Amino acid sequence: MADKKMVEEITSMDVDFAQWYTDIVRKAELIEYTSVKGCMAIKPDGYAIWENIQAELDKRFKATGVRNVYMPMFIPESLLEKEKDHVEGFAPEVAWVTHGGLEPLQERMCVRPTSETLFCDFYKNDVHSYRDLPKVYNQWCSVVRWEKETRPFLRSREFLWQEGHTAHATAEEAEERTIQMLNVYADFLEEFLAIPVIKGQKTEKEKFAGAEATYTVEALMHDGKALQSGTSHNFGNGFAKAFDIQFTDKDNTLKHVYQTSWGVTTRLIGAIIMTHGDNEGLVLPPRVAPVQICIIPIQQKKEGVLDKAYELRDKLTQVCRVKVDDTDKTPGWKFSEAEMRGYPLRLEIGPKDIEAGKCVLVRRDTREKIEVSLDEVNVKVPELLETIQKDMLERARKHREEHTYVAKDYDEFKKVFSEKSGFVKAMWCGSRECEDQIKADLSVTSRCMPFEQENISDKCVCCGKPANKMVYWGRAY
Amino acid sequence: MADKKMVEEITSMDVDFAQWYTDIVRKAELIEYTSVKGCMAIKPDGYAIWENIQAELDKRFKATGVRNVYMPMFIPESLLEKEKDHVEGFAPEVAWVTHGGLEPLQERMCVRPTSETLFCDFYKNDVHSYRDLPKVYNQWCSVVRWEKETRPFLRSREFLWQEGHTAHATAEEAEERTIQMLNVYADFLEEFLAIPVIKGQKTEKEKFAGAEATYTVEALMHDGKALQSGTSHNFGNGFAKAFDIQFTDKDNTLKHVYQTSWGVTTRLIGAIIMTHGDNEGLVLPPRVAPVQICIIPIQQKKEGVLDKAYELRDKLTQVCRVKVDDTDKTPGWKFSEAEMRGYPLRLEIGPKDIEAGKCVLVRRDTREKIEVSLDEVNVKVPELLETIQKDMLERARKHREEHTYVAKDYDEFKKVFSEKSGFVKAMWCGSRECEDQIKADLSVTSRCMPFEQENISDKCVCCGKPANKMVYWGRAY
């Protein structure tokens, strides 16, 4: 009974999804709350996931020519105010530094909520000629937004992210880079995190403060809510005009640069939890899992058992990330804990197994048990990890497809959102009024105008006027 | 002549060392000044050095059982005030956040100048039993100290660093960890950055605010000034008592934990510049250099030259970090630029070399030219990089030894510091008064009481009273 205690403490996701989520982040030891309201401490098991995300994304960024830099964390108020839409979007939610040491500052500064203004200020001095372009820079850092309601990973006052900021000689090149980075995010989410996404463009209402166009990758969580998982913005030359970033082009004339920015955050860890987790705890896709297989010795006090477990660990280390749970807890407790922590595979090995020259592998995602000869372990484990990775993506895709609906008129639209939860595909006339109406009626927002358009009808789902844009709608985190 | 322009713009280090340093950080494109006073932008070539430092140190940390975490960047004022010495040390130099969004905060918070208080607050809730110990955590982040005078990398209002924070069951274990991490720093500096260091303990006057003992690795820069390059602190159980961090020990009694912290910063990049740089620019030790060899094609418009350069790059990529300078600048300009940026090796290849099946390698550190057969390049280059790494360490060690003096009495001591610059080894009675006197007379501070003690005399160099501690003294950054 005691073995089950840990598991029993998780709220079932069908009973209370929000509580289930909170239980997992705490019991899988991903975060801890702190004395700093709205800010969390990311614990080793949570931070190790972020380190794997960083390493993989950074590799993919660099393959496209991105170089990392570091800008100051402070933005003087006058700098933040240079681009009108941008300051309106961010000023209400920044933290202000007013004193340095014992003295008041001459000009107050905010802690960066995002760094467009700092990069613009930098590019203004760093870009002179077409030879200096493009600039394709990125930074890994933390940013601060003074949110009223916070949730671990999904919305916190401080969060970790990367922000790419680029400058180009032409509008076409900026648009290409914007889409290129969106594709990097989409591929990364699908291939590494096993999270399928819808790629598309945000509406005017939902786009980033100061952008000409915002593109997004949208994922569907287990509870049918949408999660914006990464965004890529094309700024045109609006920021360049506000900050006076000009270069001498090949034709010897002065021109403004065209800019982009793009980012993903620790929110991705929330996406992993809510896409793959179950009532036993976290389920980590093998590629991002800090521990891919956990070896649990059975009757570990019997002679030879622990030795064999360590031998297997040393062998498996060559092909995957492995740990041995050699604590003095019971095997049942260890099983529960391995499930809670989401290790993709566990390996059970006891005296009888050793005698028979085999061990038992248990998949976290399906709980399937597989007997494997000890000689074959180093072949089978990597194969199984690949299978799990693929199956998890397919399962998530199937879940999304089963929770994606179509609505042709407003009655249908309202019916779906009152009875089900998920994405609804519906036509939209392009007016802000319809978006506002839908939000007021149903707390539903436009997630994106997907690149893959379908012709569902020729009328706006809200007002009935002519419409030729299909939009994904949903309730969002 | 134009080829030389770039180089001529560097101030000679003999004329003005400070200006020479500033010229290098700017012209090697490591940093740029920003609109945020006292904060710098770290440019791609500078940040790439930090990325290599991070990767190598992180690997060495993890090999000793360190796990990475992330704590909030803000510290509520009441938390900062819990440990008396600590708050006195830091409160005068922190940045204060007083407003979140449009509203004043109930309690103001500082941006972390260091995170002892946050880790204590965390451990207080996370440590219950001896089974939870030790905690060996680290974070990579930026911190803020409101310095009045700033210099790129050496002293800026915001800087990047890592801060390790550990908690242990016994005082012995904490002391062991403190020394262990100091040794990690010393080995890293010598093996990776080719910077030899003196390991030792700080005096009471120079130790960290709140520590029982502070250990340091001290390096000597080209101008004979000392640079504190890494510190490791043993807190005993002082913070644990202030923050009430207790655990139930094996004997079932409640005890306070013993703690340590240790850190290095982007200051290490300043140490690299001032240890290895010369009047042509930066000189990077091969192991930390983002580009280890730069291929410069001669007469690159002649058929086959660029192709051969790319072929060599593709081949060399297997054994080192390589780039081709295929811009339309002249070879002379490219040579100067390669020198300025500190690439350990450059490879010159032109039509005649190709015909003869060879190329020319030029060492950045000695400017020695070495003809190498194209067939042997992939063997010779890694060998040469290793030789350069070793030679750079030896050269730095020789420089330090030639600038380390001994003084037996105060006249000698004053004479050395008025005529030379470097380390002076001298005996000290242990009194704060003598340290204060020496600082007032000569602007010289105690760098450390080295682990390797020598018996220079039996009298304090300042007051002449009995002394049994040898101290390294110096002018410091």
mmCIF file with all atom_site columns, N, CA and C in Angstrom, chain B residues 48-71:
data_model
loop_
_atom_site.group_PDB
_atom_site.id
_atom_site.type_symbol
_atom_site.label_atom_id
_atom_site.label_alt_id
_atom_site.label_comp_id
_atom_site.label_asym_id
_atom_site.label_entity_id
_atom_site.label_seq_id
_atom_site.pdbx_PDB_ins_code
_atom_site.Cartn_x
_atom_site.Cartn_y
_atom_site.Cartn_z
_atom_site.occupancy
_atom_site.B_iso_or_equiv
_atom_site.pdbx_formal_charge
_atom_site.auth_seq_id
_atom_site.auth_comp_id
_atom_site.auth_asym_id
_atom_site.auth_atom_id
_atom_site.pdbx_PDB_model_num
ATOM 1  N N  . ALA B 1 48 ? 31.194 33.724 -27.877 1.00 0.00 ? 48 ALA B N  1
ATOM 2  C CA . ALA B 1 48 ? 31.648 32.372 -28.243 1.00 0.00 ? 48 ALA B CA 1
ATOM 3  C C  . ALA B 1 48 ? 32.744 31.900 -27.285 1.00 0.00 ? 48 ALA B C  1
ATOM 4  N N  . ILE B 1 49 ? 33.574 32.833 -26.814 1.00 0.00 ? 49 ILE B N  1
ATOM 5  C CA . ILE B 1 49 ? 34.591 32.468 -25.814 1.00 0.00 ? 49 ILE B CA 1
ATOM 6  C C  . ILE B 1 49 ? 33.904 32.024 -24.525 1.00 0.00 ? 49 ILE B C  1
ATOM 7  N N  . TRP B 1 50 ? 32.883 32.799 -24.111 1.00 0.00 ? 50 TRP B N  1
ATOM 8  C CA . TRP B 1 50 ? 32.140 32.444 -22.900 1.00 0.00 ? 50 TRP B CA 1
ATOM 9  C C  . TRP B 1 50 ? 31.446 31.091 -23.058 1.00 0.00 ? 50 TRP B C  1
ATOM 10 N N  . GLU B 1 51 ? 30.898 30.808 -24.227 1.00 0.00 ? 51 GLU B N  1
ATOM 11 C CA . GLU B 1 51 ? 30.244 29.511 -24.460 1.00 0.00 ? 51 GLU B CA 1
ATOM 12 C C  . GLU B 1 51 ? 31.236 28.362 -24.280 1.00 0.00 ? 51 GLU B C  1
ATOM 13 N N  . ASN B 1 52 ? 32.471 28.563 -24.757 1.00 0.00 ? 52 ASN B N  1
ATOM 14 C CA . ASN B 1 52 ? 33.474 27.503 -24.589 1.00 0.00 ? 52 ASN B CA 1
ATOM 15 C C  . ASN B 1 52 ? 33.881 27.351 -23.126 1.00 0.00 ? 52 ASN B C  1
ATOM 16 N N  . ILE B 1 53 ? 33.988 28.468 -22.426 1.00 0.00 ? 53 ILE B N  1
ATOM 17 C CA . ILE B 1 53 ? 34.283 28.419 -20.985 1.00 0.00 ? 53 ILE B CA 1
ATOM 18 C C  . ILE B 1 53 ? 33.171 27.658 -20.255 1.00 0.00 ? 53 ILE B C  1
ATOM 19 N N  . GLN B 1 54 ? 31.937 28.028 -20.560 1.00 0.00 ? 54 GLN B N  1
ATOM 20 C CA . GLN B 1 54 ? 30.778 27.380 -19.937 1.00 0.00 ? 54 GLN B CA 1
ATOM 21 C C  . GLN B 1 54 ? 30.762 25.877 -20.180 1.00 0.00 ? 54 GLN B C  1
ATOM 22 N N  . ALA B 1 55 ? 30.932 25.497 -21.438 1.00 0.00 ? 55 ALA B N  1
ATOM 23 C CA . ALA B 1 55 ? 30.827 24.079 -21.795 1.00 0.00 ? 55 ALA B CA 1
ATOM 24 C C  . ALA B 1 55 ? 31.874 23.259 -21.034 1.00 0.00 ? 55 ALA B C  1
ATOM 25 N N  . GLU B 1 56 ? 33.100 23.764 -21.006 1.00 0.00 ? 56 GLU B N  1
ATOM 26 C CA . GLU B 1 56 ? 34.178 23.013 -20.362 1.00 0.00 ? 56 GLU B CA 1
ATOM 27 C C  . GLU B 1 56 ? 34.007 22.972 -18.842 1.00 0.00 ? 56 GLU B C  1
ATOM 28 N N  . LEU B 1 57 ? 33.686 24.133 -18.246 1.00 0.00 ? 57 LEU B N  1
ATOM 29 C CA . LEU B 1 57 ? 33.516 24.167 -16.788 1.00 0.00 ? 57 LEU B CA 1
ATOM 30 C C  . LEU B 1 57 ? 32.323 23.321 -16.364 1.00 0.00 ? 57 LEU B C  1
ATOM 31 N N  . ASP B 1 58 ? 31.244 23.418 -17.130 1.00 0.00 ? 58 ASP B N  1
ATOM 32 C CA . ASP B 1 58 ? 30.032 22.669 -16.792 1.00 0.00 ? 58 ASP B CA 1
ATOM 33 C C  . ASP B 1 58 ? 30.317 21.168 -16.783 1.00 0.00 ? 58 ASP B C  1
ATOM 34 N N  . LYS B 1 59 ? 31.104 20.723 -17.756 1.00 0.00 ? 59 LYS B N  1
ATOM 35 C CA . LYS B 1 59 ? 31.491 19.309 -17.828 1.00 0.00 ? 59 LYS B CA 1
ATOM 36 C C  . LYS B 1 59 ? 32.297 18.933 -16.573 1.00 0.00 ? 59 LYS B C  1
ATOM 37 N N  . ARG B 1 60 ? 33.246 19.811 -16.210 1.00 0.00 ? 60 ARG B N  1
ATOM 38 C CA . ARG B 1 60 ? 34.071 19.528 -15.023 1.00 0.00 ? 60 ARG B CA 1
ATOM 39 C C  . ARG B 1 60 ? 33.225 19.563 -13.738 1.00 0.00 ? 60 ARG B C  1
ATOM 40 N N  . PHE B 1 61 ? 32.288 20.504 -13.671 1.00 0.00 ? 61 PHE B N  1
ATOM 41 C CA . PHE B 1 61 ? 31.387 20.552 -12.501 1.00 0.00 ? 61 PHE B CA 1
ATOM 42 C C  . PHE B 1 61 ? 30.613 19.240 -12.390 1.00 0.00 ? 61 PHE B C  1
ATOM 43 N N  . LYS B 1 62 ? 29.980 18.843 -13.491 1.00 0.00 ? 62 LYS B N  1
ATOM 44 C CA . LYS B 1 62 ? 29.109 17.665 -13.456 1.00 0.00 ? 62 LYS B CA 1
ATOM 45 C C  . LYS B 1 62 ? 29.888 16.408 -13.093 1.00 0.00 ? 62 LYS B C  1
ATOM 46 N N  . ALA B 1 63 ? 31.154 16.360 -13.492 1.00 0.00 ? 63 ALA B N  1
ATOM 47 C CA . ALA B 1 63 ? 31.988 15.213 -13.123 1.00 0.00 ? 63 ALA B CA 1
ATOM 48 C C  . ALA B 1 63 ? 32.184 15.127 -11.604 1.00 0.00 ? 63 ALA B C  1
ATOM 49 N N  . THR B 1 64 ? 31.959 16.239 -10.883 1.00 0.00 ? 64 THR B N  1
ATOM 50 C CA . THR B 1 64 ? 32.066 16.207 -9.419  1.00 0.00 ? 64 THR B CA 1
ATOM 51 C C  . THR B 1 64 ? 30.689 16.130 -8.759  1.00 0.00 ? 64 THR B C  1
ATOM 52 N N  . GLY B 1 65 ? 29.647 15.857 -9.552  1.00 0.00 ? 65 GLY B N  1
ATOM 53 C CA . GLY B 1 65 ? 28.316 15.674 -8.977  1.00 0.00 ? 65 GLY B CA 1
ATOM 54 C C  . GLY B 1 65 ? 27.451 16.922 -8.912  1.00 0.00 ? 65 GLY B C  1
ATOM 55 N N  . VAL B 1 66 ? 27.863 18.005 -9.545  1.00 0.00 ? 66 VAL B N  1
ATOM 56 C CA . VAL B 1 66 ? 27.074 19.247 -9.535  1.00 0.00 ? 66 VAL B CA 1
ATOM 57 C C  . VAL B 1 66 ? 25.845 19.099 -10.433 1.00 0.00 ? 66 VAL B C  1
ATOM 58 N N  . ARG B 1 67 ? 24.710 19.649 -9.974  1.00 0.00 ? 67 ARG B N  1
ATOM 59 C CA . ARG B 1 67 ? 23.501 19.693 -10.811 1.00 0.00 ? 67 ARG B CA 1
ATOM 60 C C  . ARG B 1 67 ? 23.080 21.139 -10.978 1.00 0.00 ? 67 ARG B C  1
ATOM 61 N N  . ASN B 1 68 ? 22.641 21.490 -12.169 1.00 0.00 ? 68 ASN B N  1
ATOM 62 C CA . ASN B 1 68 ? 22.241 22.870 -12.436 1.00 0.00 ? 68 ASN B CA 1
ATOM 63 C C  . ASN B 1 68 ? 20.781 23.136 -12.111 1.00 0.00 ? 68 ASN B C  1
ATOM 64 N N  . VAL B 1 69 ? 20.510 24.334 -11.630 1.00 0.00 ? 69 VAL B N  1
ATOM 65 C CA . VAL B 1 69 ? 19.159 24.765 -11.272 1.00 0.00 ? 69 VAL B CA 1
ATOM 66 C C  . VAL B 1 69 ? 19.016 26.220 -11.709 1.00 0.00 ? 69 VAL B C  1
ATOM 67 N N  . TYR B 1 70 ? 17.818 26.787 -11.474 1.00 0.00 ? 70 TYR B N  1
ATOM 68 C CA . TYR B 1 70 ? 17.650 28.216 -11.715 1.00 0.00 ? 70 TYR B CA 1
ATOM 69 C C  . TYR B 1 70 ? 16.759 28.841 -10.651 1.00 0.00 ? 70 TYR B C  1
ATOM 70 N N  . MET B 1 71 ? 17.297 29.844 -9.965  1.00 0.00 ? 71 MET B N  1
ATOM 71 C CA . MET B 1 71 ? 16.561 30.581 -8.919  1.00 0.00 ? 71 MET B CA 1
ATOM 72 C C  . MET B 1 71 ? 16.106 31.930 -9.477  1.00 0.00 ? 71 MET B C  1
#
